[in-house]
C-alpha positions as a printed NumPy array, in Angstrom:
array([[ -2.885, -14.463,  14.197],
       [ -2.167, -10.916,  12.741],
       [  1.381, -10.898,  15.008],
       [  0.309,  -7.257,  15.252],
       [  0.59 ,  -6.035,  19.332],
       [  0.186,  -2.188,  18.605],
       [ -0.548,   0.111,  15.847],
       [  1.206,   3.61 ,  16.865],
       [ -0.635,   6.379,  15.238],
       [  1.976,  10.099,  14.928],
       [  1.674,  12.831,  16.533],
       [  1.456,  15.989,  15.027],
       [  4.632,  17.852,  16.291],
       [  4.8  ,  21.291,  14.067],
       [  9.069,  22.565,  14.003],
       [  8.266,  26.338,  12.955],
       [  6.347,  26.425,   9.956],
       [  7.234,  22.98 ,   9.053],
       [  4.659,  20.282,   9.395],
       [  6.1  ,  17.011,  11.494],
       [  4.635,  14.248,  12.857],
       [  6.524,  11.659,  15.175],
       [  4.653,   7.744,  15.677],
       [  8.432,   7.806,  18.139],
       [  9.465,   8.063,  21.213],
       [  5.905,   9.04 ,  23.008],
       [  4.473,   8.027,  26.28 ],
       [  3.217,   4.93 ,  24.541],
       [  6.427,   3.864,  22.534],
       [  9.941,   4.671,  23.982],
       [ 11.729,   3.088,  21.056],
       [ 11.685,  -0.214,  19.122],
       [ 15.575,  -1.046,  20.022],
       [ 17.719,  -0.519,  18.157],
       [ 15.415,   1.829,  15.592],
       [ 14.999,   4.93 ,  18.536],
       [ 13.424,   8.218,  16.95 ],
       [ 11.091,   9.001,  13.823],
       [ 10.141,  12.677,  12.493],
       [  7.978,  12.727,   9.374],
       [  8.401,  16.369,   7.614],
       [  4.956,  17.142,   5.174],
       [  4.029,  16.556,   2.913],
       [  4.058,  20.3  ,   2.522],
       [  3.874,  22.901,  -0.209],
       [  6.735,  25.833,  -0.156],
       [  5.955,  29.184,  -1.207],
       [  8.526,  31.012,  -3.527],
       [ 10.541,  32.169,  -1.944],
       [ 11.076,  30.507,   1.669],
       [ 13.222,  29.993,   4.547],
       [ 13.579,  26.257,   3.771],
       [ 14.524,  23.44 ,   6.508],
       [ 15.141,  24.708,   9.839],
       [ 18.087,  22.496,  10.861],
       [ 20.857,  24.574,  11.318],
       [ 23.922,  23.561,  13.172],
       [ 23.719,  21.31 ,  16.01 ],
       [ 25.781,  18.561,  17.341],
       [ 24.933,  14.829,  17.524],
       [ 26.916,  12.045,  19.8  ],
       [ 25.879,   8.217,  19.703],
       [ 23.798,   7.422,  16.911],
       [ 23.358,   7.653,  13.633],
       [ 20.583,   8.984,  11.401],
       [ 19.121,   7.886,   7.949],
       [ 17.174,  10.546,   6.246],
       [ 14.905,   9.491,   3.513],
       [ 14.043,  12.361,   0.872],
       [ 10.729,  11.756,  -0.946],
       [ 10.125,  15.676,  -2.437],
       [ 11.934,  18.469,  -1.925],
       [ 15.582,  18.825,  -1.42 ],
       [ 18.297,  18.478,   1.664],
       [ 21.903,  19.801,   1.714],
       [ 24.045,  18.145,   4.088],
       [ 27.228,  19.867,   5.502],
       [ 29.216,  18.809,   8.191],
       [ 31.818,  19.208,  10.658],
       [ 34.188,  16.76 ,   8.842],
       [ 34.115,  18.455,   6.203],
       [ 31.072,  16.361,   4.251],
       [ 28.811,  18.313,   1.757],
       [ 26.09 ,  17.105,  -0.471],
       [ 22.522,  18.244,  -1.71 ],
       [ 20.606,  14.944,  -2.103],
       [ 17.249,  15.249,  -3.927],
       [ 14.053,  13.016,  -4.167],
       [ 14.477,   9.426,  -3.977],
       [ 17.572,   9.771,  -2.615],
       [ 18.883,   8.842,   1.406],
       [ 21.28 ,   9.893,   3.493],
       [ 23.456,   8.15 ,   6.189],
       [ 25.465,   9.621,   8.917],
       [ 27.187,   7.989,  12.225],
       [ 27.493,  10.624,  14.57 ],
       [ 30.315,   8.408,  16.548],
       [ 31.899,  10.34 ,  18.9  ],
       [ 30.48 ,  13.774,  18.286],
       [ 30.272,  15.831,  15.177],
       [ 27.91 ,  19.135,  14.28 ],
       [ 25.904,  18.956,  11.191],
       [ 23.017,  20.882,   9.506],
       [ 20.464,  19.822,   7.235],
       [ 18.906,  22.698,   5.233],
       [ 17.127,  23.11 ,   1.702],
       [ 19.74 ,  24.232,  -0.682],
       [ 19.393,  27.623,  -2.397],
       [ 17.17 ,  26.17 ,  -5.33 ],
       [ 14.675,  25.346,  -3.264],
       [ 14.456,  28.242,  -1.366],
       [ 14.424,  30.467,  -4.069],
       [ 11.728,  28.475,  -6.17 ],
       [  9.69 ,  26.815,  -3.178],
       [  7.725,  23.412,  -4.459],
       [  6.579,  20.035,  -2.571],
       [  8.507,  18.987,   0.577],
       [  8.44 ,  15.565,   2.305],
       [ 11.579,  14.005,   4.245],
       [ 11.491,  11.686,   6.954],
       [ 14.317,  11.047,   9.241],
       [ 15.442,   7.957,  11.337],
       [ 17.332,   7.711,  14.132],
       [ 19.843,   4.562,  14.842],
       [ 20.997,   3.907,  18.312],
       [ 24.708,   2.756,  18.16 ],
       [ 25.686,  -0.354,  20.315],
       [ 27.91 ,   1.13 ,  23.541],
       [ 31.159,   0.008,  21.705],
       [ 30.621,   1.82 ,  18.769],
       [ 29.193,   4.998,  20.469],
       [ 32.807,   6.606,  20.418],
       [ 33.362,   5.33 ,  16.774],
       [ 34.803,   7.934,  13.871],
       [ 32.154,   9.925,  12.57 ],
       [ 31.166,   9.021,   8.687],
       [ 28.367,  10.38 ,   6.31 ],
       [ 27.354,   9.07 ,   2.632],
       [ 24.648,  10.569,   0.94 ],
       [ 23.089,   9.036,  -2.447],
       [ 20.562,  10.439,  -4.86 ],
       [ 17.714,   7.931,  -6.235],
       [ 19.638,   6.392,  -9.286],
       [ 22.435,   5.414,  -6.706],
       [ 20.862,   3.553,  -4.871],
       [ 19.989,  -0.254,  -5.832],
       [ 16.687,  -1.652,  -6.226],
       [ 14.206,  -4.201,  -7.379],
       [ 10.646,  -5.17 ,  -8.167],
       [  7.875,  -8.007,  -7.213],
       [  4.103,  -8.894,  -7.62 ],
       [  5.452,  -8.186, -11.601],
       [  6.601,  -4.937, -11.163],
       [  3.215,  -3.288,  -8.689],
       [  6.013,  -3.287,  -5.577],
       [  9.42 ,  -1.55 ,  -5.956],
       [ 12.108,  -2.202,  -3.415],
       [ 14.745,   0.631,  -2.195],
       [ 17.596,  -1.701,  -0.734],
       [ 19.38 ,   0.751,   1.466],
       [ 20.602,  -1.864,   4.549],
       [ 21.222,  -5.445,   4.617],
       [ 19.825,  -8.186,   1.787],
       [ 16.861,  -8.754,   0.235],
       [ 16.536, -10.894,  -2.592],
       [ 19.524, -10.944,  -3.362],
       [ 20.178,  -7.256,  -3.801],
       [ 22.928,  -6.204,  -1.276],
       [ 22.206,  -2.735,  -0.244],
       [ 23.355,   0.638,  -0.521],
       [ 25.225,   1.499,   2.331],
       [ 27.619,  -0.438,   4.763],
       [ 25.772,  -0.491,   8.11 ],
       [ 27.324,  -0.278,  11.483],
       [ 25.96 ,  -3.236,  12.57 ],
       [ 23.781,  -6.076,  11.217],
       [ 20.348,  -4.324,   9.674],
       [ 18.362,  -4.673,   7.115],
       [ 16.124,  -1.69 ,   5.434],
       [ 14.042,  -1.343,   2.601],
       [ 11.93 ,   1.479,   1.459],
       [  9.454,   0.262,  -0.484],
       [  6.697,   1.866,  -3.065],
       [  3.81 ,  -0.204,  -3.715],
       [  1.051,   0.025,  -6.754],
       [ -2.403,  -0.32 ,  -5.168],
       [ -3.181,  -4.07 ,  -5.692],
       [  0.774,  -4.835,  -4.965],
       [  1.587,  -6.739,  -2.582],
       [  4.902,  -9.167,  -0.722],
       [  5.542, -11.337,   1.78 ],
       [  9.055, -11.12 ,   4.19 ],
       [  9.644, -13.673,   6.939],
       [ 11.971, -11.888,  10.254],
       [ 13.406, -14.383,  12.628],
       [ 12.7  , -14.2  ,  15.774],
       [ 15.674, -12.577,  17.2  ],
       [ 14.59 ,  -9.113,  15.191],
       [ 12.613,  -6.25 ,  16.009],
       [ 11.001,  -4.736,  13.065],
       [ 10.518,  -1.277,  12.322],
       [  7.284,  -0.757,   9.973],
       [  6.15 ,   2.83 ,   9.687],
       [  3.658,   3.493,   6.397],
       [  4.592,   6.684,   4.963],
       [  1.876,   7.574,   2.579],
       [ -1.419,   5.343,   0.84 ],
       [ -3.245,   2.261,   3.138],
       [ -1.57 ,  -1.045,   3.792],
       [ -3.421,  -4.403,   4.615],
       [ -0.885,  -5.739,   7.12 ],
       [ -1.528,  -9.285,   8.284],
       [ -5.127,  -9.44 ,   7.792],
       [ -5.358,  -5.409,   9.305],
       [ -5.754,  -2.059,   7.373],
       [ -3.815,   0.702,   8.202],
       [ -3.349,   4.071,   6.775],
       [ -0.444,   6.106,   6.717],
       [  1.795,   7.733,   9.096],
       [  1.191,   5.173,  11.159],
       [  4.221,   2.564,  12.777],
       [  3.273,  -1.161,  13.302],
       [  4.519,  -2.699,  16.552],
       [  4.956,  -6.356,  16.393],
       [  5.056,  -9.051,  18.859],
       [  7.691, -11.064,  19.791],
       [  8.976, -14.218,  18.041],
       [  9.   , -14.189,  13.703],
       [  6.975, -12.385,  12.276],
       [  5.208, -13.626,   8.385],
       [  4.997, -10.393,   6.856],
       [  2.258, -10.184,   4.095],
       [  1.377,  -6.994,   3.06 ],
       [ -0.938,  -5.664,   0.123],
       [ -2.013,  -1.998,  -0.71 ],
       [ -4.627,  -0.988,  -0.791],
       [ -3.662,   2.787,  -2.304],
       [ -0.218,   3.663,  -3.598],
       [  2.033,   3.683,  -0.683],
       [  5.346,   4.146,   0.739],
       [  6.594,   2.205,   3.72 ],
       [  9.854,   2.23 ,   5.635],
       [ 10.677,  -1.646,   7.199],
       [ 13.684,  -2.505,   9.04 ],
       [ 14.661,  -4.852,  10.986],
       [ 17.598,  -5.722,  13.8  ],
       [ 18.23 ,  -7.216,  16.383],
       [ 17.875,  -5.321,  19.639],
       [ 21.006,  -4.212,  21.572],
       [ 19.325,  -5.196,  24.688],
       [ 21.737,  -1.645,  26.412],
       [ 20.592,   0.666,  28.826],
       [ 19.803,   3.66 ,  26.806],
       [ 19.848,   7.537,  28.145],
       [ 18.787,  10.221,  25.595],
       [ 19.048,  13.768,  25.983],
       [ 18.468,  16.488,  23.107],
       [ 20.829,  15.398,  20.275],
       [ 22.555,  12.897,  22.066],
       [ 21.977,   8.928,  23.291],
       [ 24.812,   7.312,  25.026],
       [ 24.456,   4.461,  27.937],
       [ 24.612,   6.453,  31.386],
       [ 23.591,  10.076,  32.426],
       [ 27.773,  10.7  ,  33.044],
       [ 28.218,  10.144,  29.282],
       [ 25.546,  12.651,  28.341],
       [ 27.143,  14.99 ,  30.46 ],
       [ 30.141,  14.137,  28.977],
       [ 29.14 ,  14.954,  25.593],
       [ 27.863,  18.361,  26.826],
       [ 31.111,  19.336,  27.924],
       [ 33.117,  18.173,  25.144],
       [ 30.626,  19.399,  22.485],
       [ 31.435,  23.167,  24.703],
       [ 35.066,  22.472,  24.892],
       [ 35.202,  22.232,  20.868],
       [ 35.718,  18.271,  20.611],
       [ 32.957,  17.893,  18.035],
       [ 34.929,  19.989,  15.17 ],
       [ 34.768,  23.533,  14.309],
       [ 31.938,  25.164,  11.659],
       [ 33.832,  26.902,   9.115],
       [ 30.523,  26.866,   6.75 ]])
């Protein structure tokens, strides 16, 4: 038994003249609760110069989002006042809470000199008593962040959520998760065991994966079935692949534009107080 029920290929969802591709939400996958949204930027070559990211201000209420930078370069700045430029290897986390406006650009460097681009960003839903929590953003560069190796040193472990062999990771989650991104040597290969009470999140970012017994190539998210899953995985390329795994909130969920909160009032809600100035001011 592969434990595979669906392999979701991504679709190709251009953002100006940046190259995306999403594997989530689409007609066929909603979400994979609590993991809710996926955009896959590149890989892409910039010109010299260039306009960079196309993220300018916006607002987000009720999630959070982890943004993984492979190539290229993202500067953060934020409505409380957070600012970093995190380059490649390194991830960023923010909780949106209660509201807060953000933007997510290249930084002048990179605009100026152009070069290799590839991000990908996650979206968290937040359980409903959290959705109204303070808003909080960390973002670390590649030597920050702990990791480890296995199959003597072909697969190399990004510990960003949770625990995995007894590396504690990076950041302090908002609720119990576990994430890894994880670069494997072709040949590599690692087994992981998820109870049964998790939904995983397994989206290949780049190289070919035999996953249970399947192959499957990148930009391409895994949908398990129910009950524990016996991860064994082997590449066969050099890859990159994104697994998480939580267990699912079980909430009614209503998404609309840069929000997700519980009921259509809330959305409204955030609407009005995003208009009425509740989010924070942009003073960048």
């Amino acid at each position: 038994m592969s434990q595979i029920k669906k392999i979701h290929k991504a679709e190709y969802r251009p953002i100006a003249d940046l190259i995306t591709y999403s594997p989530m939400p689409t007609n066929q996958l909603q979400q994979i609760d609590p993991f809710i949204f996926l955009n896959h930027h590149g890989f892409q070559t910039y010109p010299s110069p260039n306009r960079g990211l196309p993220f300018g201000p916006h607002p987000h209420r009720g999630m959070e989002t982890v943004t993984f930078i492979l190539e290229g370069d993202i500067m953060h700045l934020d409505s409380s006042g957070h600012e970093s430029v995190i380059g490649p290897g390194g991830v960023q986390y923010m909780t949106a809470g209660r509201g807060l406006i953000h933007s997510e650009v290249s930084s002048s460097e990179f605009k100026q000199k152009g070069g290799d681009l590839e991000i990908l960003q996650l979206w968290l839903n937040l359980p409903a008593k959290l959705k109204m929590s303070d808003p909080k953003y960390i973002g670390l560069q590649k030597e920050d962040i702990p990791s480890f190796t296995l199959d003597g040193g072909k697969v190399e472990v990004q510990q960003l959520f949770g625990e995995w062999n007894g590396i504690k990771g990076a950041f302090e989650e908002s609720f119990p998760l576990t994430m890894s991104t994880i670069y494997l040597k072709e040949g590599g290969s690692f087994e992981k065991e998820i109870s049964e009470d998790e939904n995983i999140f397994f989206y290949i970012v780049r190289g070919e994966l035999n996953v249970n017994g399947e192959l499957i190539p990148y930009r391409n998210l895994v949908e398990f079935e129910k009950g524990s899953v016996d991860l064994k995985v082997t590449a066969k390329s050099d890859s990159i692949l994104i697994l998480g795994h939580a267990k699912p909130f079980n909430e009614p969920m209503v998404a609309q534009g840069p929000f997700v909160m519980n009921t259509e009032e809330e959305i409204h809600q955030a609407y009005e107080d995003y208009q009425n100035g509740k989010f924070g001011s942009w003073s960048h």
